[in-house]
Structures are given as C-alpha cells and as structure tokens.
Amino acid sequence: VGTDVDSYENVLNQHFELATTLNAPCANTDILEALTYVVRSYPVRHATISEALRQPEIEEDTPAVAPQAPEVPEPAIVKHRAYQDESAIPQVLFESLAALNLSAETFAAGLYPRGIDESYVRSNNLFPQEKNLQEKSRTICTDVGKWARLHLYRTAFLTQQILKGLGISSDLQEKAKAATFLFSLSFAGENADLLRREYYEARHSSFRRDMCSKIKDSAMAVALELQAPEVGNLIATVGRLVGREEAVNDSPASVVASAIMAADITDRVCFQSGHWNPRRAYTLLKKMRAAKLLDMHPDVLCCVVKILTEAMCAHPHALLLNKHLRNDPKLKSAALACRDHKAALGEKKVALVNLMPGMRLSRPVVAYDGREILSSDIKLDQDLIWRLWQLSTVRPLNGPLTVFSKN
C-alpha cells in the first residue's frame, strides 16, 4: 500500500506467490476488496500444497474439521473476439492503427495533462446540446464536488478525442456527450466514491457490480424522466460493459460505450491523486500490454495508447527527473540538438508517438540522462515500439527519432 506502489508489482511477484497493490489514499472498502481478491485467488494459484507445509495427520480421538468449500475464482474478462492470442496485444493495436489510418494522427492530447476545465468544456461544446440533457449534465457537475467534476470534464474530452479518431458519426457523438455525464445521474452527489475509485483490475469485481447496477439505474432515469431513450440505451450498454455482462462488439453503439468506459477508467487511474501522474500512465500501459484490459474494443484501446503516449511526449518536463539532471546544461543542450537536428538525405524524423513497425533507426535512441536506449540500424517491431512508449512515460527520451526514409 502506498503512492505509486504499482511500480513495485514485478518485485512483489518475485517474492510472493500472490500479491496485489493498493494506491494510497485508499478506503476501507478498497482494502476489503483487495483481501477478498487474495482469498479468492490463492486456492486457484496455489492448487497443491508442498508436503513440508501439510498439517500432521489427525489423531483418531481428535474431532474432524469439515473442509471448506473452495472459493469461486474471479469471473474472466468478457473480451472482444480480436483478442484470441493475449500475447499478441501489440499486434492487435498496430493492426487497428493501420486500419484506422491513425499512425500519424494527433489527438490534442497535449492538453490532457494540464487538466480540462469548464471553460474548455464550454468553448468546445463537450456538453450535450439538447437543453434538458445539458441542464441535467451541468447540475451533476455542480453536485459531485471538484474532483469528480473535473474527472467528468476530462472523461468528456478523452471520449471526444477517441470518437473523432474512430470516425464516429456526429449524431452518435452527440449522444455520447450526454451519456458521458449522465451515466452518473443515479448516484451523483450521493456516493462520490463511485466516480473516483479505480475498477480495472480483477479484484474490483464487486465494485464493478455496484457500478453496473447504478449505471443501469441512470439509464432508466434518462430514458423515462429525461425522455431520451437512445441516450438511455447507450448508458445501459456502458453499464453492461462495466459489469462485464457482455463482450464489446463492433456495433457503433458498443464501440461508443467502450470509448466512454475506457475514458472513465483512464482518467480515474491517471488523475487519482488530483493531478496528472506519469507513473500511473505507465502502469496503465503496462496493464494493457499484460492483457488486463481486454474488455476495451481494440480500436478504442489503440486510441487510448496513442493519447497517453502523445500526452507524455508533449510534456516531458512533467516527468519525475532528478533536479540535478533537469538543470544539467549539457543534457539540455543534447536534447535541444536532437530536437533541432536536420534529417540527412535518406533520413526522416518521426515523433515517438508515430512510430510504426518496420521502421529502421538511422540514429540511436537516447534518454534525456544521456544513456543510449537503442542503437542505430535496429528495425522496430510492435513489441519494441510498445516498450519505448511505456518507457517514455517514466523516463524522458530525446526526440523526435530519426529513421531511414525508405522505411
């Protein structure tokens, strides 16, 4: 338990058969869910007990103790059919990038780490335009408190960027604007915890069920009280995806619902402490790579990865650098030289976020601290690019990168 404790997950798993992490601050319900997850998962992970740890045989005059029934394991993620091979997540991602022609697309994600305030939401029409839906959305933002209010603003921003990247129709985008705010209608102002807690790991199953039920209540209220059945149906789909009651499919409504859920999860993780946390962005990318978020549509997943990577590239100074390194004039000079370097004949400069498999480096990839990460003349594949994206969230890389133009 602690701040950024997810960073130590690999070390924990080296020394403990089963470990889970809790980011501080956390509530008693978070601790209870973590313990429940361990209790439920341990019999599955530890199916056989070594002879050295077995209890001695019971004497005949000792009353027998009835064995406890085995705990039911956590339900499996209901995943999209594209995730048949969970080890090939980068391949699925880059196939989606190519199909959507998003390799060089930008998502205005440089704005995201700074936070999205109400003035941005107003000026960019992120509230629904229909009067009664807009009024109810504004009321929710007033009732939920500062953290949740800003969370809803950022979720609306992320959803809009994802749907633009996917080329979703303007009519469905408008319904998504309403759903992004109104999915919390049934619990806004009453239970702020439902708008703040994370729920992307297996141990959050009970919280997901609660969220699913409340979101369905919101869907009913929107359909009946606000006379917006189509928005209500979209919110109900979000609820079913959150509760893992159905798998995301390729229908436009399911993709939009997946985008809303993905935006909600992403912001809960990255802004859990109230400000942009690059280490949490790293954790989220790591979970995606480890096939922990397969209930997201693959097209939505690729947009989330692009947004997080672009956000980090736009704000390298936000990374947790040692003050000595930050102020080192030689390192600053080297970073500027890399940025301003003119590509030679046969070379091309490519932003880190726009790397694609098949590109071959013509110059090394160097971190801000001067260490060489990849040598020149290496052909980039899906796994290498993903690892560079993950690394960039916690360790600044000098860029843009230089590759051979023929690639």
mmCIF file of C-alpha atoms in Angstrom:
data_model
loop_
_atom_site.group_PDB
_atom_site.id
_atom_site.type_symbol
_atom_site.label_atom_id
_atom_site.label_comp_id
_atom_site.label_asym_id
_atom_site.label_seq_id
_atom_site.Cartn_x
_atom_site.Cartn_y
_atom_site.Cartn_z
ATOM 1 C CA VAL A 1 0.000 0.000 0.000
ATOM 2 C CA GLY A 2 1.406 3.400 -0.916
ATOM 3 C CA THR A 3 1.842 6.093 -3.522
ATOM 4 C CA ASP A 4 2.735 4.693 -6.974
ATOM 5 C CA VAL A 5 3.008 1.222 -5.429
ATOM 6 C CA ASP A 6 2.062 -0.334 -8.773
ATOM 7 C CA SER A 7 5.641 0.382 -9.846
ATOM 8 C CA TYR A 8 6.787 -2.389 -7.487
ATOM 9 C CA GLU A 9 4.403 -5.047 -8.777
ATOM 10 C CA ASN A 10 7.133 -7.007 -10.581
ATOM 11 C CA VAL A 11 9.296 -7.120 -7.447
ATOM 12 C CA LEU A 12 6.358 -8.262 -5.326
ATOM 13 C CA ASN A 13 5.609 -11.082 -7.731
ATOM 14 C CA GLN A 14 9.215 -12.285 -7.493
ATOM 15 C CA HIS A 15 8.951 -12.809 -3.734
ATOM 16 C CA PHE A 16 5.293 -13.620 -3.112
ATOM 17 C CA GLU A 17 3.130 -16.248 -4.736
ATOM 18 C CA LEU A 18 0.233 -13.829 -4.922
ATOM 19 C CA ALA A 19 0.319 -10.071 -4.444
ATOM 20 C CA THR A 20 -1.933 -7.146 -5.186
ATOM 21 C CA THR A 21 -1.349 -3.419 -4.819
ATOM 22 C CA LEU A 22 -3.352 -0.535 -3.353
ATOM 23 C CA ASN A 23 -2.565 3.053 -4.181
ATOM 24 C CA ALA A 24 -2.837 5.462 -1.276
ATOM 25 C CA PRO A 25 -5.060 7.113 -0.277
ATOM 26 C CA CYS A 26 -7.495 4.205 -0.171
ATOM 27 C CA ALA A 27 -10.732 3.491 1.658
ATOM 28 C CA ASN A 28 -11.570 0.554 3.914
ATOM 29 C CA THR A 29 -13.679 -0.900 1.097
ATOM 30 C CA ASP A 30 -10.583 -0.916 -1.144
ATOM 31 C CA ILE A 31 -8.634 -2.861 1.494
ATOM 32 C CA LEU A 32 -11.520 -5.293 1.940
ATOM 33 C CA GLU A 33 -11.764 -5.897 -1.807
ATOM 34 C CA ALA A 34 -8.013 -6.496 -2.034
ATOM 35 C CA LEU A 35 -8.152 -9.058 0.782
ATOM 36 C CA THR A 36 -11.191 -10.730 -0.771
ATOM 37 C CA TYR A 37 -9.366 -10.957 -4.085
ATOM 38 C CA VAL A 38 -6.342 -12.610 -2.444
ATOM 39 C CA VAL A 39 -8.512 -15.076 -0.507
ATOM 40 C CA ARG A 40 -10.492 -15.963 -3.628
ATOM 41 C CA SER A 41 -7.499 -16.214 -5.975
ATOM 42 C CA TYR A 42 -4.989 -18.002 -3.749
ATOM 43 C CA PRO A 43 -6.577 -21.508 -3.900
ATOM 44 C CA VAL A 44 -6.591 -21.256 -7.698
ATOM 45 C CA ARG A 45 -2.976 -20.042 -7.907
ATOM 46 C CA HIS A 46 -1.759 -22.469 -5.249
ATOM 47 C CA ALA A 47 -3.606 -25.632 -6.251
ATOM 48 C CA THR A 48 -1.261 -28.021 -4.458
ATOM 49 C CA ILE A 49 0.473 -27.553 -1.106
ATOM 50 C CA SER A 50 4.014 -28.806 -0.620
ATOM 51 C CA GLU A 51 4.494 -31.810 1.687
ATOM 52 C CA ALA A 52 6.558 -29.728 4.075
ATOM 53 C CA LEU A 53 3.609 -27.445 4.757
ATOM 54 C CA ARG A 54 0.951 -30.136 5.137
ATOM 55 C CA GLN A 55 -0.766 -30.476 8.525
ATOM 56 C CA PRO A 56 0.124 -33.613 10.554
ATOM 57 C CA GLU A 57 -2.359 -36.428 10.393
ATOM 58 C CA ILE A 58 -5.297 -36.026 12.807
ATOM 59 C CA GLU A 59 -5.435 -38.426 15.735
ATOM 60 C CA GLU A 60 -8.445 -40.704 15.894
ATOM 61 C CA ASP A 61 -9.803 -39.010 19.021
ATOM 62 C CA THR A 62 -9.456 -35.546 17.538
ATOM 63 C CA PRO A 63 -12.714 -34.229 16.100
ATOM 64 C CA ALA A 64 -12.503 -33.835 12.356
ATOM 65 C CA VAL A 65 -12.839 -30.405 10.848
ATOM 66 C CA ALA A 66 -15.001 -30.194 7.768
ATOM 67 C CA PRO A 67 -13.020 -28.933 4.772
ATOM 68 C CA GLN A 68 -14.012 -25.541 3.499
ATOM 69 C CA ALA A 69 -15.570 -25.330 0.084
ATOM 70 C CA PRO A 70 -13.171 -23.926 -2.498
ATOM 71 C CA GLU A 71 -13.608 -20.270 -3.258
ATOM 72 C CA VAL A 72 -15.071 -19.345 -6.625
ATOM 73 C CA PRO A 73 -12.445 -17.655 -8.801
ATOM 74 C CA GLU A 74 -12.970 -14.203 -10.232
ATOM 75 C CA PRO A 75 -15.020 -14.168 -13.439
ATOM 76 C CA ALA A 76 -12.960 -13.991 -16.610
ATOM 77 C CA ILE A 77 -12.889 -10.807 -18.660
ATOM 78 C CA VAL A 78 -15.500 -10.864 -21.401
ATOM 79 C CA LYS A 79 -13.212 -9.901 -24.245
ATOM 80 C CA HIS A 80 -13.542 -8.857 -27.870
ATOM 81 C CA ARG A 81 -13.019 -11.604 -30.432
ATOM 82 C CA ALA A 82 -9.864 -9.864 -31.737
ATOM 83 C CA TYR A 83 -8.025 -10.816 -28.545
ATOM 84 C CA GLN A 84 -7.693 -14.525 -29.304
ATOM 85 C CA ASP A 85 -3.951 -14.542 -28.573
ATOM 86 C CA GLU A 86 -3.385 -12.486 -25.432
ATOM 87 C CA SER A 87 0.388 -12.385 -26.062
ATOM 88 C CA ALA A 88 -0.196 -10.503 -29.309
ATOM 89 C CA ILE A 89 -1.742 -7.324 -27.884
ATOM 90 C CA PRO A 90 0.771 -5.040 -29.694
ATOM 91 C CA GLN A 91 -0.099 -6.773 -32.974
ATOM 92 C CA VAL A 92 -3.813 -6.124 -32.432
ATOM 93 C CA LEU A 93 -3.031 -2.497 -31.572
ATOM 94 C CA PHE A 94 -0.965 -1.828 -34.688
ATOM 95 C CA GLU A 95 -3.483 -3.598 -36.914
ATOM 96 C CA SER A 96 -6.126 -1.189 -35.590
ATOM 97 C CA LEU A 97 -3.802 1.793 -36.096
ATOM 98 C CA ALA A 98 -3.220 0.764 -39.703
ATOM 99 C CA ALA A 99 -6.908 0.049 -40.396
ATOM 100 C CA LEU A 100 -7.959 3.425 -38.955
ATOM 101 C CA ASN A 101 -5.019 5.249 -40.582
ATOM 102 C CA LEU A 102 -4.060 6.717 -37.198
ATOM 103 C CA SER A 103 -0.285 6.220 -37.378
ATOM 104 C CA ALA A 104 0.332 9.950 -37.852
ATOM 105 C CA GLU A 105 -2.926 11.192 -36.289
ATOM 106 C CA THR A 106 -2.802 13.584 -33.338
ATOM 107 C CA PHE A 107 -5.397 13.717 -30.561
ATOM 108 C CA ALA A 108 -4.750 17.134 -28.966
ATOM 109 C CA ALA A 109 -3.579 15.066 -26.006
ATOM 110 C CA GLY A 110 -1.019 17.701 -25.046
ATOM 111 C CA LEU A 111 -3.919 19.450 -23.311
ATOM 112 C CA TYR A 112 -4.785 16.450 -21.180
ATOM 113 C CA PRO A 113 -2.006 16.556 -18.522
ATOM 114 C CA ARG A 114 -2.822 20.203 -17.816
ATOM 115 C CA GLY A 115 -6.365 19.246 -16.955
ATOM 116 C CA ILE A 116 -9.566 20.174 -18.761
ATOM 117 C CA ASP A 117 -11.604 22.868 -17.030
ATOM 118 C CA GLU A 118 -15.142 24.116 -17.508
ATOM 119 C CA SER A 119 -14.128 26.922 -19.862
ATOM 120 C CA TYR A 120 -12.624 24.343 -22.231
ATOM 121 C CA VAL A 121 -15.741 22.167 -21.977
ATOM 122 C CA ARG A 122 -17.970 25.134 -22.795
ATOM 123 C CA SER A 123 -15.866 26.523 -25.635
ATOM 124 C CA ASN A 124 -15.505 23.097 -27.280
ATOM 125 C CA ASN A 125 -19.171 22.110 -26.858
ATOM 126 C CA LEU A 126 -18.497 18.994 -24.791
ATOM 127 C CA PHE A 127 -21.855 19.348 -23.028
ATOM 128 C CA PRO A 128 -24.828 17.854 -24.922
ATOM 129 C CA GLN A 129 -26.674 20.433 -26.992
ATOM 130 C CA GLU A 130 -30.227 19.324 -26.173
ATOM 131 C CA LYS A 131 -31.443 21.724 -23.490
ATOM 132 C CA ASN A 132 -32.798 19.357 -20.832
ATOM 133 C CA LEU A 133 -29.827 16.983 -21.157
ATOM 134 C CA GLN A 134 -27.388 19.879 -20.934
ATOM 135 C CA GLU A 135 -29.075 21.318 -17.855
ATOM 136 C CA LYS A 136 -29.043 17.946 -16.112
ATOM 137 C CA SER A 137 -25.367 17.459 -17.048
ATOM 138 C CA ARG A 138 -24.448 20.837 -15.574
ATOM 139 C CA THR A 139 -26.424 20.037 -12.415
ATOM 140 C CA ILE A 140 -24.482 16.804 -11.982
ATOM 141 C CA CYS A 141 -21.182 18.656 -12.336
ATOM 142 C CA THR A 142 -22.297 21.079 -9.636
ATOM 143 C CA ASP A 143 -23.391 18.320 -7.244
ATOM 144 C CA VAL A 144 -20.447 15.921 -7.390
ATOM 145 C CA GLY A 145 -17.636 18.082 -5.981
ATOM 146 C CA LYS A 146 -14.405 19.328 -7.525
ATOM 147 C CA TRP A 147 -12.531 16.053 -8.098
ATOM 148 C CA ALA A 148 -15.458 14.264 -9.736
ATOM 149 C CA ARG A 149 -16.464 17.374 -11.687
ATOM 150 C CA LEU A 150 -13.005 17.686 -13.256
ATOM 151 C CA HIS A 151 -12.999 13.943 -13.813
ATOM 152 C CA LEU A 152 -16.224 14.202 -15.841
ATOM 153 C CA TYR A 153 -14.759 17.085 -17.858
ATOM 154 C CA ARG A 154 -11.611 15.102 -18.657
ATOM 155 C CA THR A 155 -13.650 11.979 -19.445
ATOM 156 C CA ALA A 156 -15.743 14.010 -21.896
ATOM 157 C CA PHE A 157 -12.531 15.308 -23.500
ATOM 158 C CA LEU A 158 -10.999 11.832 -23.838
ATOM 159 C CA THR A 159 -14.243 10.370 -25.194
ATOM 160 C CA GLN A 160 -14.483 13.102 -27.808
ATOM 161 C CA GLN A 161 -10.888 12.557 -28.935
ATOM 162 C CA ILE A 162 -11.366 8.785 -29.180
ATOM 163 C CA LEU A 163 -14.605 9.072 -31.160
ATOM 164 C CA LYS A 164 -13.044 11.584 -33.552
ATOM 165 C CA GLY A 165 -10.167 9.196 -34.154
ATOM 166 C CA LEU A 166 -12.624 6.371 -34.842
ATOM 167 C CA GLY A 167 -14.667 8.466 -37.272
ATOM 168 C CA ILE A 168 -17.938 8.010 -35.354
ATOM 169 C CA SER A 169 -20.920 9.874 -36.805
ATOM 170 C CA SER A 170 -21.735 13.305 -35.391
ATOM 171 C CA ASP A 171 -25.188 12.110 -34.283
ATOM 172 C CA LEU A 172 -23.718 9.294 -32.193
ATOM 173 C CA GLN A 173 -21.023 11.633 -30.868
ATOM 174 C CA GLU A 174 -23.761 13.931 -29.624
ATOM 175 C CA LYS A 175 -25.455 11.072 -27.774
ATOM 176 C CA ALA A 176 -22.073 10.115 -26.320
ATOM 177 C CA LYS A 177 -21.675 13.644 -24.899
ATOM 178 C CA ALA A 178 -24.883 13.192 -22.918
ATOM 179 C CA ALA A 179 -24.009 9.636 -21.845
ATOM 180 C CA THR A 180 -20.573 10.707 -20.590
ATOM 181 C CA PHE A 181 -22.144 12.991 -17.990
ATOM 182 C CA LEU A 182 -25.490 11.284 -17.357
ATOM 183 C CA PHE A 183 -24.222 7.767 -16.628
ATOM 184 C CA SER A 184 -23.700 9.088 -13.072
ATOM 185 C CA LEU A 185 -27.218 10.529 -12.778
ATOM 186 C CA SER A 186 -28.445 7.975 -10.220
ATOM 187 C CA PHE A 187 -25.550 8.437 -7.790
ATOM 188 C CA ALA A 188 -24.148 11.931 -8.421
ATOM 189 C CA GLY A 189 -23.938 13.876 -5.188
ATOM 190 C CA GLU A 190 -24.796 10.814 -3.075
ATOM 191 C CA ASN A 191 -21.813 8.496 -3.457
ATOM 192 C CA ALA A 192 -18.718 10.312 -4.714
ATOM 193 C CA ASP A 193 -16.708 7.107 -4.314
ATOM 194 C CA LEU A 194 -18.427 5.664 -7.386
ATOM 195 C CA LEU A 195 -16.923 8.433 -9.506
ATOM 196 C CA ARG A 196 -13.418 8.225 -8.084
ATOM 197 C CA ARG A 197 -12.342 4.666 -7.399
ATOM 198 C CA GLU A 198 -10.467 2.575 -9.946
ATOM 199 C CA TYR A 199 -12.077 -0.604 -11.237
ATOM 200 C CA TYR A 200 -9.868 -2.054 -13.954
ATOM 201 C CA GLU A 201 -8.313 -4.965 -12.034
ATOM 202 C CA ALA A 202 -9.786 -8.391 -11.227
ATOM 203 C CA ARG A 203 -10.116 -7.600 -7.518
ATOM 204 C CA HIS A 204 -12.560 -4.796 -8.306
ATOM 205 C CA SER A 205 -15.338 -7.195 -9.375
ATOM 206 C CA SER A 206 -17.726 -6.302 -6.521
ATOM 207 C CA PHE A 207 -17.243 -2.587 -7.193
ATOM 208 C CA ARG A 208 -17.896 -3.205 -10.882
ATOM 209 C CA ARG A 209 -21.194 -4.891 -9.992
ATOM 210 C CA ASP A 210 -22.227 -1.890 -7.901
ATOM 211 C CA MET A 211 -21.261 0.471 -10.713
ATOM 212 C CA CYS A 212 -23.139 -1.648 -13.241
ATOM 213 C CA SER A 213 -26.329 -1.524 -11.158
ATOM 214 C CA LYS A 214 -26.136 2.229 -10.581
ATOM 215 C CA ILE A 215 -25.367 2.968 -14.245
ATOM 216 C CA LYS A 216 -28.409 0.924 -15.285
ATOM 217 C CA ASP A 217 -30.493 2.993 -12.859
ATOM 218 C CA SER A 218 -29.137 6.103 -14.590
ATOM 219 C CA ALA A 219 -30.051 4.636 -17.981
ATOM 220 C CA MET A 220 -33.640 4.089 -16.848
ATOM 221 C CA ALA A 221 -33.920 7.617 -15.461
ATOM 222 C CA VAL A 222 -32.515 9.169 -18.647
ATOM 223 C CA ALA A 223 -34.872 7.154 -20.856
ATOM 224 C CA LEU A 224 -38.034 7.796 -18.809
ATOM 225 C CA GLU A 225 -37.563 11.056 -16.901
ATOM 226 C CA LEU A 226 -35.485 12.932 -19.482
ATOM 227 C CA GLN A 227 -37.274 11.377 -22.463
ATOM 228 C CA ALA A 228 -34.017 10.351 -24.147
ATOM 229 C CA PRO A 229 -34.334 6.596 -24.806
ATOM 230 C CA GLU A 230 -31.411 6.401 -27.245
ATOM 231 C CA VAL A 231 -29.048 8.012 -24.739
ATOM 232 C CA GLY A 232 -30.519 5.718 -22.078
ATOM 233 C CA ASN A 233 -29.772 2.657 -24.212
ATOM 234 C CA LEU A 234 -26.189 3.849 -24.707
ATOM 235 C CA ILE A 235 -25.747 4.330 -20.942
ATOM 236 C CA ALA A 236 -27.203 0.858 -20.325
ATOM 237 C CA THR A 237 -24.588 -0.577 -22.703
ATOM 238 C CA VAL A 238 -21.873 1.236 -20.733
ATOM 239 C CA GLY A 239 -23.268 -0.375 -17.572
ATOM 240 C CA ARG A 240 -23.203 -3.871 -19.037
ATOM 241 C CA LEU A 241 -19.621 -3.416 -20.219
ATOM 242 C CA VAL A 242 -18.545 -2.101 -16.815
ATOM 243 C CA GLY A 243 -20.246 -5.071 -15.119
ATOM 244 C CA ARG A 244 -18.733 -7.489 -17.651
ATOM 245 C CA GLU A 245 -22.178 -8.789 -18.510
ATOM 246 C CA GLU A 246 -21.450 -8.745 -22.219
ATOM 247 C CA ALA A 247 -18.493 -8.559 -24.570
ATOM 248 C CA VAL A 248 -17.849 -5.419 -26.577
ATOM 249 C CA ASN A 249 -18.674 -5.913 -30.249
ATOM 250 C CA ASP A 250 -18.230 -3.975 -33.475
ATOM 251 C CA SER A 251 -21.622 -2.249 -33.498
ATOM 252 C CA PRO A 252 -21.320 1.561 -33.347
ATOM 253 C CA ALA A 253 -23.211 1.770 -30.031
ATOM 254 C CA SER A 254 -20.964 -0.849 -28.399
ATOM 255 C CA VAL A 255 -17.806 0.881 -29.650
ATOM 256 C CA VAL A 256 -19.025 4.250 -28.304
ATOM 257 C CA ALA A 257 -19.930 2.689 -24.945
ATOM 258 C CA SER A 258 -16.472 1.110 -24.816
ATOM 259 C CA ALA A 259 -14.916 4.523 -25.533
ATOM 260 C CA ILE A 260 -16.823 6.099 -22.617
ATOM 261 C CA MET A 261 -15.773 3.297 -20.246
ATOM 262 C CA ALA A 262 -12.150 3.465 -21.440
ATOM 263 C CA ALA A 263 -12.030 7.246 -20.979
ATOM 264 C CA ASP A 264 -13.534 6.899 -17.497
ATOM 265 C CA ILE A 265 -11.029 4.223 -16.435
ATOM 266 C CA THR A 266 -8.050 6.059 -17.946
ATOM 267 C CA ASP A 267 -8.783 9.281 -16.120
ATOM 268 C CA ARG A 268 -9.508 7.579 -12.777
ATOM 269 C CA VAL A 269 -6.062 5.988 -12.981
ATOM 270 C CA CYS A 270 -4.003 8.901 -14.335
ATOM 271 C CA PHE A 271 -5.576 11.611 -12.135
ATOM 272 C CA GLN A 272 -6.258 9.555 -8.999
ATOM 273 C CA SER A 273 -4.219 11.949 -6.838
ATOM 274 C CA GLY A 274 -5.911 15.007 -8.341
ATOM 275 C CA HIS A 275 -3.135 15.793 -10.815
ATOM 276 C CA TRP A 276 -1.557 14.134 -13.857
ATOM 277 C CA ASN A 277 0.648 11.254 -12.744
ATOM 278 C CA PRO A 278 3.000 9.855 -15.437
ATOM 279 C CA ARG A 279 3.812 6.798 -13.341
ATOM 280 C CA ARG A 280 0.148 5.815 -13.300
ATOM 281 C CA ALA A 281 0.035 6.255 -17.074
ATOM 282 C CA TYR A 282 2.982 3.840 -17.219
ATOM 283 C CA THR A 283 1.074 1.379 -15.020
ATOM 284 C CA LEU A 284 -1.957 1.576 -17.300
ATOM 285 C CA LEU A 285 0.126 0.913 -20.431
ATOM 286 C CA LYS A 286 1.757 -1.991 -18.637
ATOM 287 C CA LYS A 287 -1.650 -3.468 -17.720
ATOM 288 C CA MET A 288 -2.780 -3.145 -21.331
ATOM 289 C CA ARG A 289 0.356 -4.936 -22.526
ATOM 290 C CA ALA A 290 -0.276 -7.684 -19.945
ATOM 291 C CA ALA A 291 -3.802 -8.259 -21.342
ATOM 292 C CA LYS A 292 -5.596 -6.832 -18.288
ATOM 293 C CA LEU A 293 -7.969 -4.536 -20.212
ATOM 294 C CA LEU A 294 -9.309 -6.812 -22.906
ATOM 295 C CA ASP A 295 -12.869 -5.620 -22.295
ATOM 296 C CA MET A 296 -11.954 -2.479 -24.280
ATOM 297 C CA HIS A 297 -12.635 -2.545 -28.011
ATOM 298 C CA PRO A 298 -9.276 -2.886 -29.849
ATOM 299 C CA ASP A 299 -9.873 0.310 -31.833
ATOM 300 C CA VAL A 300 -10.610 2.165 -28.597
ATOM 301 C CA LEU A 301 -7.554 0.622 -26.941
ATOM 302 C CA CYS A 302 -5.243 1.838 -29.705
ATOM 303 C CA CYS A 303 -6.636 5.382 -29.350
ATOM 304 C CA VAL A 304 -6.065 5.347 -25.568
ATOM 305 C CA VAL A 305 -2.452 4.221 -26.068
ATOM 306 C CA LYS A 306 -1.883 6.967 -28.648
ATOM 307 C CA ILE A 307 -3.415 9.597 -26.345
ATOM 308 C CA LEU A 308 -1.285 8.600 -23.344
ATOM 309 C CA THR A 309 1.893 8.462 -25.416
ATOM 310 C CA GLU A 310 1.162 11.785 -27.079
ATOM 311 C CA ALA A 311 0.426 13.379 -23.705
ATOM 312 C CA MET A 312 3.802 12.244 -22.375
ATOM 313 C CA CYS A 313 5.688 13.402 -25.471
ATOM 314 C CA ALA A 314 4.037 16.822 -25.211
ATOM 315 C CA HIS A 315 5.052 17.211 -21.543
ATOM 316 C CA PRO A 316 8.456 15.594 -20.972
ATOM 317 C CA HIS A 317 9.223 18.171 -18.272
ATOM 318 C CA ALA A 318 6.390 16.722 -16.184
ATOM 319 C CA LEU A 319 8.354 13.541 -15.640
ATOM 320 C CA LEU A 320 9.952 12.866 -12.305
ATOM 321 C CA LEU A 321 13.533 13.826 -13.124
ATOM 322 C CA ASN A 322 16.258 14.363 -10.607
ATOM 323 C CA LYS A 323 16.767 18.110 -10.150
ATOM 324 C CA HIS A 324 20.474 17.720 -10.929
ATOM 325 C CA LEU A 325 19.618 16.115 -14.274
ATOM 326 C CA ARG A 326 16.895 18.648 -15.066
ATOM 327 C CA ASN A 327 19.305 21.547 -14.690
ATOM 328 C CA ASP A 328 22.350 19.972 -16.341
ATOM 329 C CA PRO A 329 23.284 22.334 -19.238
ATOM 330 C CA LYS A 330 24.960 19.557 -21.243
ATOM 331 C CA LEU A 331 21.862 17.366 -21.111
ATOM 332 C CA LYS A 332 19.647 20.292 -22.063
ATOM 333 C CA SER A 333 21.930 21.107 -24.967
ATOM 334 C CA ALA A 334 21.925 17.499 -26.176
ATOM 335 C CA ALA A 335 18.127 17.328 -26.023
ATOM 336 C CA LEU A 336 17.802 20.569 -27.996
ATOM 337 C CA ALA A 337 20.325 19.352 -30.553
ATOM 338 C CA CYS A 338 18.308 16.173 -31.045
ATOM 339 C CA ARG A 339 15.105 18.152 -31.438
ATOM 340 C CA ASP A 340 16.611 20.613 -33.950
ATOM 341 C CA HIS A 341 18.692 18.074 -35.858
ATOM 342 C CA LYS A 342 18.104 18.242 -39.614
ATOM 343 C CA ALA A 343 17.467 14.876 -41.219
ATOM 344 C CA ALA A 344 20.147 13.934 -43.724
ATOM 345 C CA LEU A 345 19.493 12.588 -47.197
ATOM 346 C CA GLY A 346 17.749 9.241 -46.853
ATOM 347 C CA GLU A 347 16.578 10.003 -43.310
ATOM 348 C CA LYS A 348 13.246 11.058 -41.833
ATOM 349 C CA LYS A 349 12.345 12.424 -38.391
ATOM 350 C CA VAL A 350 9.399 10.708 -36.698
ATOM 351 C CA ALA A 351 7.728 11.606 -33.411
ATOM 352 C CA LEU A 352 7.834 8.821 -30.843
ATOM 353 C CA VAL A 353 4.045 8.549 -30.856
ATOM 354 C CA ASN A 354 4.022 7.989 -34.651
ATOM 355 C CA LEU A 355 6.448 5.060 -34.796
ATOM 356 C CA MET A 356 5.246 2.062 -36.787
ATOM 357 C CA PRO A 357 6.610 -1.489 -37.173
ATOM 358 C CA GLY A 358 9.130 -1.855 -39.996
ATOM 359 C CA MET A 359 10.857 1.483 -39.433
ATOM 360 C CA ARG A 360 14.644 1.185 -39.060
ATOM 361 C CA LEU A 361 16.606 3.572 -36.858
ATOM 362 C CA SER A 362 19.321 5.565 -38.555
ATOM 363 C CA ARG A 363 20.466 7.108 -35.252
ATOM 364 C CA PRO A 364 20.380 5.766 -31.675
ATOM 365 C CA VAL A 365 17.509 6.406 -29.256
ATOM 366 C CA VAL A 366 18.932 8.317 -26.307
ATOM 367 C CA ALA A 367 17.308 9.100 -22.951
ATOM 368 C CA TYR A 368 17.484 12.612 -21.531
ATOM 369 C CA ASP A 369 20.071 11.454 -18.986
ATOM 370 C CA GLY A 370 22.423 10.544 -21.842
ATOM 371 C CA ARG A 371 22.019 6.771 -21.811
ATOM 372 C CA GLU A 372 21.602 5.005 -25.138
ATOM 373 C CA ILE A 373 18.363 3.037 -25.152
ATOM 374 C CA LEU A 374 18.550 1.538 -28.663
ATOM 375 C CA SER A 375 21.498 1.585 -31.030
ATOM 376 C CA SER A 376 21.210 2.694 -34.647
ATOM 377 C CA ASP A 377 20.200 0.402 -37.528
ATOM 378 C CA ILE A 378 17.678 -1.528 -35.412
ATOM 379 C CA LYS A 379 14.437 -2.467 -37.114
ATOM 380 C CA LEU A 380 11.487 -1.593 -34.895
ATOM 381 C CA ASP A 381 8.773 -4.165 -34.305
ATOM 382 C CA GLN A 382 5.487 -3.926 -32.409
ATOM 383 C CA ASP A 383 6.959 -5.036 -29.094
ATOM 384 C CA LEU A 384 9.920 -2.626 -29.235
ATOM 385 C CA ILE A 385 7.671 0.340 -30.036
ATOM 386 C CA TRP A 386 5.295 -0.519 -27.193
ATOM 387 C CA ARG A 387 8.243 -0.764 -24.809
ATOM 388 C CA LEU A 388 9.515 2.634 -25.965
ATOM 389 C CA TRP A 389 6.055 4.093 -25.358
ATOM 390 C CA GLN A 390 5.947 2.604 -21.879
ATOM 391 C CA LEU A 391 9.462 3.807 -21.088
ATOM 392 C CA SER A 392 8.653 7.335 -22.254
ATOM 393 C CA THR A 393 6.008 7.657 -19.518
ATOM 394 C CA VAL A 394 8.604 7.384 -16.747
ATOM 395 C CA ARG A 395 11.882 8.300 -18.438
ATOM 396 C CA PRO A 396 12.160 11.133 -20.985
ATOM 397 C CA LEU A 397 13.613 10.250 -24.368
ATOM 398 C CA ASN A 398 15.218 12.779 -26.689
ATOM 399 C CA GLY A 399 13.251 13.104 -29.867
ATOM 400 C CA PRO A 400 11.914 13.051 -32.452
ATOM 401 C CA LEU A 401 13.587 9.845 -33.584
ATOM 402 C CA THR A 402 15.456 9.562 -36.864
ATOM 403 C CA VAL A 403 14.772 6.650 -39.204
ATOM 404 C CA PHE A 404 15.737 5.713 -42.743
ATOM 405 C CA SER A 405 13.215 7.320 -45.086
ATOM 406 C CA LYS A 406 12.886 4.204 -47.259
ATOM 407 C CA ASN A 407 11.277 2.502 -44.246
#
